[in-house]
GROMACS .gro file of N, CA and C in nm:
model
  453
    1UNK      N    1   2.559  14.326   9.593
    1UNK     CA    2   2.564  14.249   9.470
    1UNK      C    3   2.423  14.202   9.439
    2UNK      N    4   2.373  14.234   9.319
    2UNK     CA    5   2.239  14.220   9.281
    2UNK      C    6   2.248  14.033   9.203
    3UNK      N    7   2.111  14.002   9.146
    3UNK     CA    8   2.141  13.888   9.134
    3UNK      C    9   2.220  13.840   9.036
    4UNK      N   10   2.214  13.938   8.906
    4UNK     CA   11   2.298  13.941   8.802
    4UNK      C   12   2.462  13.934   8.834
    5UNK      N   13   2.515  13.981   8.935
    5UNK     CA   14   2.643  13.961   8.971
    5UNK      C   15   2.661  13.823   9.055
    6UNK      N   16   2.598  13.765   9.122
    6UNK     CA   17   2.582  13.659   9.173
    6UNK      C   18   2.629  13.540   9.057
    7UNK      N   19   2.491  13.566   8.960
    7UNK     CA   20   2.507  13.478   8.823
    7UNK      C   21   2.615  13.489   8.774
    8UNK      N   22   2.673  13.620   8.732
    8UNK     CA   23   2.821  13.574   8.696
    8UNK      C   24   2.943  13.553   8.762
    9UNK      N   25   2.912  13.529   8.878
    9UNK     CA   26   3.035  13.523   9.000
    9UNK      C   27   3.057  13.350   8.956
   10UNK      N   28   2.929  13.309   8.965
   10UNK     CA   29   2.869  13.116   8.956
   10UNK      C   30   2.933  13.048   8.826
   11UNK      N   31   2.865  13.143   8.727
   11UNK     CA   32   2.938  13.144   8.625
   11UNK      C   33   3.089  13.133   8.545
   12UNK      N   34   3.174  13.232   8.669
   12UNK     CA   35   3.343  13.281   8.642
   12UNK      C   36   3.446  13.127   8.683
   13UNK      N   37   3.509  13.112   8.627
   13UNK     CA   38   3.626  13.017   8.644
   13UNK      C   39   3.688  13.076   8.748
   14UNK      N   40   3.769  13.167   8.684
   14UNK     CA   41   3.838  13.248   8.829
   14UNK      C   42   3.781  13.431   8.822
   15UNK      N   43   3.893  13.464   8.934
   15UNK     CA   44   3.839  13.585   8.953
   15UNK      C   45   4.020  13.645   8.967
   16UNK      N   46   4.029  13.753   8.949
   16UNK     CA   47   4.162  13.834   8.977
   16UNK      C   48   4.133  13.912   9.081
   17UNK      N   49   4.261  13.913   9.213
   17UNK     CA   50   4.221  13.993   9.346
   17UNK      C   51   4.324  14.056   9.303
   18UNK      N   52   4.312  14.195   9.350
   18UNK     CA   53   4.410  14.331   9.335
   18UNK      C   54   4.476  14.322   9.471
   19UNK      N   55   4.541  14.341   9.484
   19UNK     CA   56   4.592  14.389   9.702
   19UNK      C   57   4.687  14.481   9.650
   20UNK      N   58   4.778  14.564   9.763
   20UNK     CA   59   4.918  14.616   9.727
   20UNK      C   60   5.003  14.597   9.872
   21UNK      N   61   5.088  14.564   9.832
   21UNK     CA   62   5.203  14.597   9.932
   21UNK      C   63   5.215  14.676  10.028
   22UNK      N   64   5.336  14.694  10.135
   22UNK     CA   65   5.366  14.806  10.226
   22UNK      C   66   5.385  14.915  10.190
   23UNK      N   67   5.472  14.856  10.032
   23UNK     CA   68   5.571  14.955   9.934
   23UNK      C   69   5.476  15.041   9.895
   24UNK      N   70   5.340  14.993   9.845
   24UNK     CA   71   5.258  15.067   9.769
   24UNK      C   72   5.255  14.973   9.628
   25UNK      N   73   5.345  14.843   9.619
   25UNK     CA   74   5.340  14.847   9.481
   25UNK      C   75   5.209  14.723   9.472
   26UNK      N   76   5.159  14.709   9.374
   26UNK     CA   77   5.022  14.619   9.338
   26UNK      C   78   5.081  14.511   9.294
   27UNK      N   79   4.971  14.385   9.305
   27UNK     CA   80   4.968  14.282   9.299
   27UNK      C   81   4.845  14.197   9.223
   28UNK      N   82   4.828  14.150   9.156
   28UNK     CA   83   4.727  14.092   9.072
   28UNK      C   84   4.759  13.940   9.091
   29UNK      N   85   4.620  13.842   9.167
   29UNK     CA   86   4.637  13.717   9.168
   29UNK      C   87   4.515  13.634   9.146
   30UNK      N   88   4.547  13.552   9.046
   30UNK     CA   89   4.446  13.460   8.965
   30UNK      C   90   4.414  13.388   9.132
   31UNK      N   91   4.245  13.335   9.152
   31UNK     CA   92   4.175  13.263   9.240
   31UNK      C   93   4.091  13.202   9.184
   32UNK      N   94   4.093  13.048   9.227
   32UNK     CA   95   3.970  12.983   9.124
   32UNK      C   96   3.875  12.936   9.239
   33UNK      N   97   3.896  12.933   9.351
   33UNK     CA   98   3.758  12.872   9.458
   33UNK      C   99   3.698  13.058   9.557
   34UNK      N  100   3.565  13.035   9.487
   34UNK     CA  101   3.544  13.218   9.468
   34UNK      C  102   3.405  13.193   9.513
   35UNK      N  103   3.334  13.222   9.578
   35UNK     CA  104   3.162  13.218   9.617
   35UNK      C  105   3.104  13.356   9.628
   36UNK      N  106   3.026  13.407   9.653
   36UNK     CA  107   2.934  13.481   9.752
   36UNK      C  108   2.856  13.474   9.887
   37UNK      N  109   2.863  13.517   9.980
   37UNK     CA  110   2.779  13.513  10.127
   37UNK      C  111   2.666  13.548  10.143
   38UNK      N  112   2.727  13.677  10.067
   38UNK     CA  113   2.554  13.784  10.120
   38UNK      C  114   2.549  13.845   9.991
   39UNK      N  115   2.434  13.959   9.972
   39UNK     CA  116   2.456  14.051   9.897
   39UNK      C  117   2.586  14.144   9.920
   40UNK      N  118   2.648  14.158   9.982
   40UNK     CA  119   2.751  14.210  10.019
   40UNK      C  120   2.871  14.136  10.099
   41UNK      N  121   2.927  14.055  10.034
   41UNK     CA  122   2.994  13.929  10.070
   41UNK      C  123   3.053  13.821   9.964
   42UNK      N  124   3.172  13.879   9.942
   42UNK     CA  125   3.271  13.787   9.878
   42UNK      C  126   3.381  13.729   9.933
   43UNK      N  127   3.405  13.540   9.908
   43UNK     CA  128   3.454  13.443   9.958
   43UNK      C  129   3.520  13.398   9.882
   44UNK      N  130   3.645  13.401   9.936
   44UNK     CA  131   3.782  13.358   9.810
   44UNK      C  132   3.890  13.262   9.918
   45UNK      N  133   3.885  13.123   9.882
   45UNK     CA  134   3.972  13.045   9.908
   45UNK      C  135   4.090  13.104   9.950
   46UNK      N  136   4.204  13.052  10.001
   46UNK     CA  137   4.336  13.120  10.067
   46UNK      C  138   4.396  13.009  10.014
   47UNK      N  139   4.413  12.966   9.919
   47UNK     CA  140   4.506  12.784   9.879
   47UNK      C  141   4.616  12.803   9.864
   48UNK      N  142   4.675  12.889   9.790
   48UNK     CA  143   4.809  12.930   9.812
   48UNK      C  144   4.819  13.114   9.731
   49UNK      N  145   4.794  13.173   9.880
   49UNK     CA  146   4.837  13.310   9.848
   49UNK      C  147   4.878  13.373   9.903
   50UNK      N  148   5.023  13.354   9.917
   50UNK     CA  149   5.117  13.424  10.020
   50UNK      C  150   5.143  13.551  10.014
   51UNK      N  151   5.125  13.629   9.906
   51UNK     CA  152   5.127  13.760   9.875
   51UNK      C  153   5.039  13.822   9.896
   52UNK      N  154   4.899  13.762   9.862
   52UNK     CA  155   4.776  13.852   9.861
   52UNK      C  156   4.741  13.838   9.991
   53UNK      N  157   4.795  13.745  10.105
   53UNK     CA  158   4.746  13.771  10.235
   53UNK      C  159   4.842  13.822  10.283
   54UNK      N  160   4.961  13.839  10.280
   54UNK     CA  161   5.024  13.926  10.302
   54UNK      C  162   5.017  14.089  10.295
   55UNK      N  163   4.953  14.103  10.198
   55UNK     CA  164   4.947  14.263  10.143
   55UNK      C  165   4.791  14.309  10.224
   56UNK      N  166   4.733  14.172  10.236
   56UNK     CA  167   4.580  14.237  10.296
   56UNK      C  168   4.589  14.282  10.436
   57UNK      N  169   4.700  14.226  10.488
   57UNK     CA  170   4.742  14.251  10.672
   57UNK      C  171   4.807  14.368  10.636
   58UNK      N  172   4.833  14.415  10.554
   58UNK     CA  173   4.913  14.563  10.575
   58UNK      C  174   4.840  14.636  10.479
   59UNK      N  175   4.722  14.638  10.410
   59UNK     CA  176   4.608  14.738  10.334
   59UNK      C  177   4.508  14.649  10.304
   60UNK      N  178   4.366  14.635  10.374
   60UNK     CA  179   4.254  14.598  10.330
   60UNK      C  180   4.201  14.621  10.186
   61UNK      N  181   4.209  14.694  10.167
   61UNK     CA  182   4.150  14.798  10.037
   61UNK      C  183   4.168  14.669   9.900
   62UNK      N  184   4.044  14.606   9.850
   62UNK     CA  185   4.140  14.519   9.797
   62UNK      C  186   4.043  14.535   9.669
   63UNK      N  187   4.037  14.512   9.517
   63UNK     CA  188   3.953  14.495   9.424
   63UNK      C  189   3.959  14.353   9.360
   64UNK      N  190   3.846  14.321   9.306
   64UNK     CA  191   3.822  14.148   9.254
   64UNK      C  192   3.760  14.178   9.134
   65UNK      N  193   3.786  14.110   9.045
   65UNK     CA  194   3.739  14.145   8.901
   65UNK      C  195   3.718  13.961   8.833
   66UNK      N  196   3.613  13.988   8.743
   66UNK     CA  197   3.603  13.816   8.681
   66UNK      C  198   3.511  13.880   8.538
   67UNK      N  199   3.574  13.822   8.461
   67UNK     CA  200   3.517  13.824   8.343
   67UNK      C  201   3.476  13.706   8.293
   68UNK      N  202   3.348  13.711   8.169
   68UNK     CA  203   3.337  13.598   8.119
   68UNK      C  204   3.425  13.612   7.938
   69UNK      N  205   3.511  13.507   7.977
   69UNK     CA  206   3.623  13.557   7.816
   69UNK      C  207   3.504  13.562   7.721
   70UNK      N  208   3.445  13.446   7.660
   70UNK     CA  209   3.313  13.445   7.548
   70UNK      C  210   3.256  13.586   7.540
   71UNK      N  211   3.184  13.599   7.678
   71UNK     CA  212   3.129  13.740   7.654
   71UNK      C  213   3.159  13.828   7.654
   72UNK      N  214   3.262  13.870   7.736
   72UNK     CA  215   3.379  13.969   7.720
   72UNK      C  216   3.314  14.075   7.789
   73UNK      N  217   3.251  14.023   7.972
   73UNK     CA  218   3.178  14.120   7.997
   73UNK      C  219   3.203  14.099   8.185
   74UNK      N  220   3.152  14.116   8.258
   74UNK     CA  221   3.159  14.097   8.411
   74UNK      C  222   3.156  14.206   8.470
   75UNK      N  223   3.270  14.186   8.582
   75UNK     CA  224   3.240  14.315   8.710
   75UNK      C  225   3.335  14.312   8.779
   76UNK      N  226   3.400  14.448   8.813
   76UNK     CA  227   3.484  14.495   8.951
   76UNK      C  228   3.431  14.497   9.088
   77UNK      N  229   3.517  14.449   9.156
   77UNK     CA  230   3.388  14.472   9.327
   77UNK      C  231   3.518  14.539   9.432
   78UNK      N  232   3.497  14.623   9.452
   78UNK     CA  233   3.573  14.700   9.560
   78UNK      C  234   3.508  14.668   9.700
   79UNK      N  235   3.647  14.632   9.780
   79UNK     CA  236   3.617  14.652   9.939
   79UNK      C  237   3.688  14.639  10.012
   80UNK      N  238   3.673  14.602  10.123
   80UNK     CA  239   3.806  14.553  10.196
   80UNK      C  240   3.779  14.390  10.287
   81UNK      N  241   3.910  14.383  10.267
   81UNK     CA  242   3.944  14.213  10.277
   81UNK      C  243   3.990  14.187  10.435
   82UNK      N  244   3.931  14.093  10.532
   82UNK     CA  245   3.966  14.011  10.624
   82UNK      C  246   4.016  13.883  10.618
   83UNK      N  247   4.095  13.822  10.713
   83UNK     CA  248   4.113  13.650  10.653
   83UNK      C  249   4.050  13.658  10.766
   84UNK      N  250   3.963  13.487  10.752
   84UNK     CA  251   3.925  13.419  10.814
   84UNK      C  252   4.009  13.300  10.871
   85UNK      N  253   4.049  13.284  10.973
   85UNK     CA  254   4.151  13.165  11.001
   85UNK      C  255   3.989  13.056  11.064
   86UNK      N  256   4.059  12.942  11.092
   86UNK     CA  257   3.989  12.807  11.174
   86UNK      C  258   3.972  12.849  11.264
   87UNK      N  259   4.015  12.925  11.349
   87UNK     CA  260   3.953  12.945  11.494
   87UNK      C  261   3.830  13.032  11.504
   88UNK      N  262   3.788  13.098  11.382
   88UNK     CA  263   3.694  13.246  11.348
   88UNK      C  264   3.584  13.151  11.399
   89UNK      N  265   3.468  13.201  11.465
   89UNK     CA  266   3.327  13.139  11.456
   89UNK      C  267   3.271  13.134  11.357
   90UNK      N  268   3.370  13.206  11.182
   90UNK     CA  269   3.246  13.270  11.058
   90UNK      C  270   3.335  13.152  10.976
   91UNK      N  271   3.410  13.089  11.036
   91UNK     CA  272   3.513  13.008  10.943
   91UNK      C  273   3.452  12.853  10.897
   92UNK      N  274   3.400  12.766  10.975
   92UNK     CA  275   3.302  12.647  10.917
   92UNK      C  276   3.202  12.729  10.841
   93UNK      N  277   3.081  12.787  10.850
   93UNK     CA  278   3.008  12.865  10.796
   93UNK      C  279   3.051  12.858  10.656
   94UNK      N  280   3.158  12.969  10.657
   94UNK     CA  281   3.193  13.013  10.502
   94UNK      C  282   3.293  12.873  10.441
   95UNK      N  283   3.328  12.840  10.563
   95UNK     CA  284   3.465  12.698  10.438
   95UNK      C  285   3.310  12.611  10.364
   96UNK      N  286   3.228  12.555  10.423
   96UNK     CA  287   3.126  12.515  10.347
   96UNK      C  288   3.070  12.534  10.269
   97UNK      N  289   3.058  12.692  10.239
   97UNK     CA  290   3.028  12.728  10.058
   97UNK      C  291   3.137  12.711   9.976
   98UNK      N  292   3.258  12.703  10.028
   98UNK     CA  293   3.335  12.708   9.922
   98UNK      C  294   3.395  12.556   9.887
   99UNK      N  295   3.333  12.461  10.014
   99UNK     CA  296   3.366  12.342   9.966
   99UNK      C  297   3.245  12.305   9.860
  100UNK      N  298   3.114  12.364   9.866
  100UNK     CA  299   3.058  12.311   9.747
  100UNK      C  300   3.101  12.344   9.620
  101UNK      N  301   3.207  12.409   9.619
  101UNK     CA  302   3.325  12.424   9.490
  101UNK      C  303   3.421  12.333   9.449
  102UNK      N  304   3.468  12.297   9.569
  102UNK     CA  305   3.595  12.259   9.572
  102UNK      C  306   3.612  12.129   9.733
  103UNK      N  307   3.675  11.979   9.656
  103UNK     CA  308   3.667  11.870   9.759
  103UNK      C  309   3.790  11.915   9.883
  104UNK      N  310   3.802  11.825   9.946
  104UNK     CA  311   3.940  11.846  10.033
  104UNK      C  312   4.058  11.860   9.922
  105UNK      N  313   4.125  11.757   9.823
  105UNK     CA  314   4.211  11.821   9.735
  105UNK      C  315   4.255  11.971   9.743
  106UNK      N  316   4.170  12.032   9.785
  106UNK     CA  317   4.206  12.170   9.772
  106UNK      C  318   4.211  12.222   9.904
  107UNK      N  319   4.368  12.226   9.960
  107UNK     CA  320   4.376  12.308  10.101
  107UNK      C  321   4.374  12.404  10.129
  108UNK      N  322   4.238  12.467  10.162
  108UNK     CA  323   4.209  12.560  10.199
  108UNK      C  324   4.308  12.582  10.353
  109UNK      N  325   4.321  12.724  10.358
  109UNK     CA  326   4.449  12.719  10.480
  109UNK      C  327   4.370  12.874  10.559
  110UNK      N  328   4.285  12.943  10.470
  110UNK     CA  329   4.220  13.045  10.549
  110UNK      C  330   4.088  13.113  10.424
  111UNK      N  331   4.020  13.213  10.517
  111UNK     CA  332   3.932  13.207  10.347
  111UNK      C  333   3.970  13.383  10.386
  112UNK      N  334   3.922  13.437  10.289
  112UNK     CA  335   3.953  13.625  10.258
  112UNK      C  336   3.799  13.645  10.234
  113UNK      N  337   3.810  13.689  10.298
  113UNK     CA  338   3.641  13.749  10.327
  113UNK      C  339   3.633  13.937  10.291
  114UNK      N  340   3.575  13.940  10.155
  114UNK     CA  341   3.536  14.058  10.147
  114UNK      C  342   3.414  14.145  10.129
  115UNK      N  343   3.440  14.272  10.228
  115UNK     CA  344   3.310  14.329  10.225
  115UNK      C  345   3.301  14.478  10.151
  116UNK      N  346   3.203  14.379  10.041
  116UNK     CA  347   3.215  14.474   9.902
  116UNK      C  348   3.110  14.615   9.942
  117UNK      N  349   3.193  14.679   9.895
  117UNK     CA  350   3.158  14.827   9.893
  117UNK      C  351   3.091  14.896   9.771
  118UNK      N  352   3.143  14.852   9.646
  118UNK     CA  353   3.134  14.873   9.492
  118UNK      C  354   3.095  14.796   9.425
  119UNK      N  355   3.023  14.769   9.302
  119UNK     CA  356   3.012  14.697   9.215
  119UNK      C  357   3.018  14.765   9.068
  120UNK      N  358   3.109  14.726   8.962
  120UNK     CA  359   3.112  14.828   8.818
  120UNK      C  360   3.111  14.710   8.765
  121UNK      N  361   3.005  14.764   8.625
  121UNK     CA  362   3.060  14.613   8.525
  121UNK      C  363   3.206  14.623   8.489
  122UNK      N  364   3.248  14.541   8.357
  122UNK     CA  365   3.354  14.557   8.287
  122UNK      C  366   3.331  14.528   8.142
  123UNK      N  367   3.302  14.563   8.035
  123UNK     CA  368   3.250  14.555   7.941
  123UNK      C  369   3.371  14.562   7.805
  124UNK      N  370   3.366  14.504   7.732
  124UNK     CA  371   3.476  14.512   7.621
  124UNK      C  372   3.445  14.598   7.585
  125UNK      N  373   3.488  14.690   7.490
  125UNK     CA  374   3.467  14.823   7.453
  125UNK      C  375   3.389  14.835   7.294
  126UNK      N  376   3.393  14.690   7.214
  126UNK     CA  377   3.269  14.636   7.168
  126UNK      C  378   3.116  14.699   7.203
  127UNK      N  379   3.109  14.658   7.305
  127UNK     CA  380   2.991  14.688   7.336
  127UNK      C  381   2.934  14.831   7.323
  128UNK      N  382   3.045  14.954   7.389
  128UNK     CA  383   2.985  15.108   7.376
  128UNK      C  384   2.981  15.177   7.268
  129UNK      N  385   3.135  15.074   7.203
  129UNK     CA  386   3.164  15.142   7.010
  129UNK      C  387   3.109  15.134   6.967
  130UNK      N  388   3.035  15.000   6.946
  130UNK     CA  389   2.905  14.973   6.864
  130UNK      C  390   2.805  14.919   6.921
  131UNK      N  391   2.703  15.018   6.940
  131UNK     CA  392   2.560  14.942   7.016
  131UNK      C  393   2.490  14.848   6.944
  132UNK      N  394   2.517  14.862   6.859
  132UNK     CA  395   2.413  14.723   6.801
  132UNK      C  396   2.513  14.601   6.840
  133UNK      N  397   2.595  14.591   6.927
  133UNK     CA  398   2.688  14.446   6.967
  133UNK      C  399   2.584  14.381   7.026
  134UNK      N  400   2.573  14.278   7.019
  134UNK     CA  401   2.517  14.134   7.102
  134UNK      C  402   2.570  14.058   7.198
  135UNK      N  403   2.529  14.032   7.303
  135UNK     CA  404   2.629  13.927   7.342
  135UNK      C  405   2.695  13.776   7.250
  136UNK      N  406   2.600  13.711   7.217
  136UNK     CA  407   2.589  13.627   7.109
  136UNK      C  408   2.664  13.684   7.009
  137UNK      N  409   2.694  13.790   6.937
  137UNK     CA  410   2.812  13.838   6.873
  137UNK      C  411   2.928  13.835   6.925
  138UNK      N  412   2.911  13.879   7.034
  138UNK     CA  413   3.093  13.877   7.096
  138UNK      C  414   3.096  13.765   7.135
  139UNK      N  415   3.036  13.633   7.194
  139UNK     CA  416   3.061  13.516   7.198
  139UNK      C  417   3.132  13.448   7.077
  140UNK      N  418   3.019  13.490   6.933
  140UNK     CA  419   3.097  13.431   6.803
  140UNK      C  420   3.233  13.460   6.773
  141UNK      N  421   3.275  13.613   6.795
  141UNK     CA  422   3.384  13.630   6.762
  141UNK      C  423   3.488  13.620   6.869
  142UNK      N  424   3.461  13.563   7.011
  142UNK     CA  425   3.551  13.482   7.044
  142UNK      C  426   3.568  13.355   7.042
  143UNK      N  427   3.504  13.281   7.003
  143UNK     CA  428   3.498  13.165   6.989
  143UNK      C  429   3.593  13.178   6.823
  144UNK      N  430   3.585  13.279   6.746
  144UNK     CA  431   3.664  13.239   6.590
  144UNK      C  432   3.815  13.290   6.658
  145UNK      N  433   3.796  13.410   6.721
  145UNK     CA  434   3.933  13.429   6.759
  145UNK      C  435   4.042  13.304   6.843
  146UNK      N  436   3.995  13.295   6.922
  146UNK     CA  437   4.040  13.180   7.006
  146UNK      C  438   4.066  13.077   6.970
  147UNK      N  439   3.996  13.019   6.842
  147UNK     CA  440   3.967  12.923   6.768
  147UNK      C  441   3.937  12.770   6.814
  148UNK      N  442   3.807  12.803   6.932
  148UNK     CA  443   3.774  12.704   7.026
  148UNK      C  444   3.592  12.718   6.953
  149UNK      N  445   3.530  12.587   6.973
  149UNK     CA  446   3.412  12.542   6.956
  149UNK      C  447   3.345  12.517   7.070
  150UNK      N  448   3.221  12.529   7.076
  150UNK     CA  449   3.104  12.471   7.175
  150UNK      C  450   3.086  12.318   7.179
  151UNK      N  451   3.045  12.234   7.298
  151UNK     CA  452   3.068  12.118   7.312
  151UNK      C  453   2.921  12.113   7.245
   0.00000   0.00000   0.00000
């Protein structure tokens, strides 16, 4: 992850983790306490995700995606996912970046540690239809769509 993905990781509210099942069937789950480690190192809270750690003990293979809505732009990160429990030696380490997110209020119960393999943007389709798009354009016209203002 270069620094530009970093910036918008910092940036993202949440992020969507992909996992799948035993079955094979997929799973999509909103995460809002989300960091980075390394250049190759993504840190996602465990607060309540009984499915997505579930599905990661029976297929690593997991994808994370975060967009910024305004800009209508971000990134996919493919890799595969470990939990970290309290007993891990990597587990204070990493719970500490993600508490500079997030106070105790938020029970963290294990963190998902992934080691990204991929990085793709995600781009509204704005952007390739018409090259003369701006970001600052697609900001405006979500901001009219949405019908939300800047503070």
């Amino acid at each position: 992850m270069d620094q530009q993905v970093k910036l918008a990781i910092e940036k993202s509210v949440l992020c969507w983790l992909a996992t799948v099942d035993s079955d094979g069937m997929p799973n999509v789950s909103p995460k809002e306490i989300f960091t980075y480690a390394a250049d190759d190192t993504l840190l996602i809270a465990h607060i309540a995700s009984p499915q997505s750690v579930a599905n990661i003990r029976h297929h690593a293979q997991v994808c994370v995606s975060f967009v910024d809505v305004f800009e209508q732009r971000g990134y996919k990160l493919k890799g595969t996912a470990q939990l970290v429990q309290q007993d891990d030696s990597r587990y204070a380490g990493y719970l500490q970046r993600l508490r500079q997110l997030a106070d105790e209020r938020f029970p963290i119960q294990a963190i998902i540690v992934i080691s990204v393999t991929s990085v793709q943007p995600v781009v509204a389709p704005s952007y390739w239809l018409f090259a003369d798009t701006t970001v600052e354009q697609q900001v405006d016209n979500a901001l009219r769509t949405y019908k939300v203002s800047r503070p």
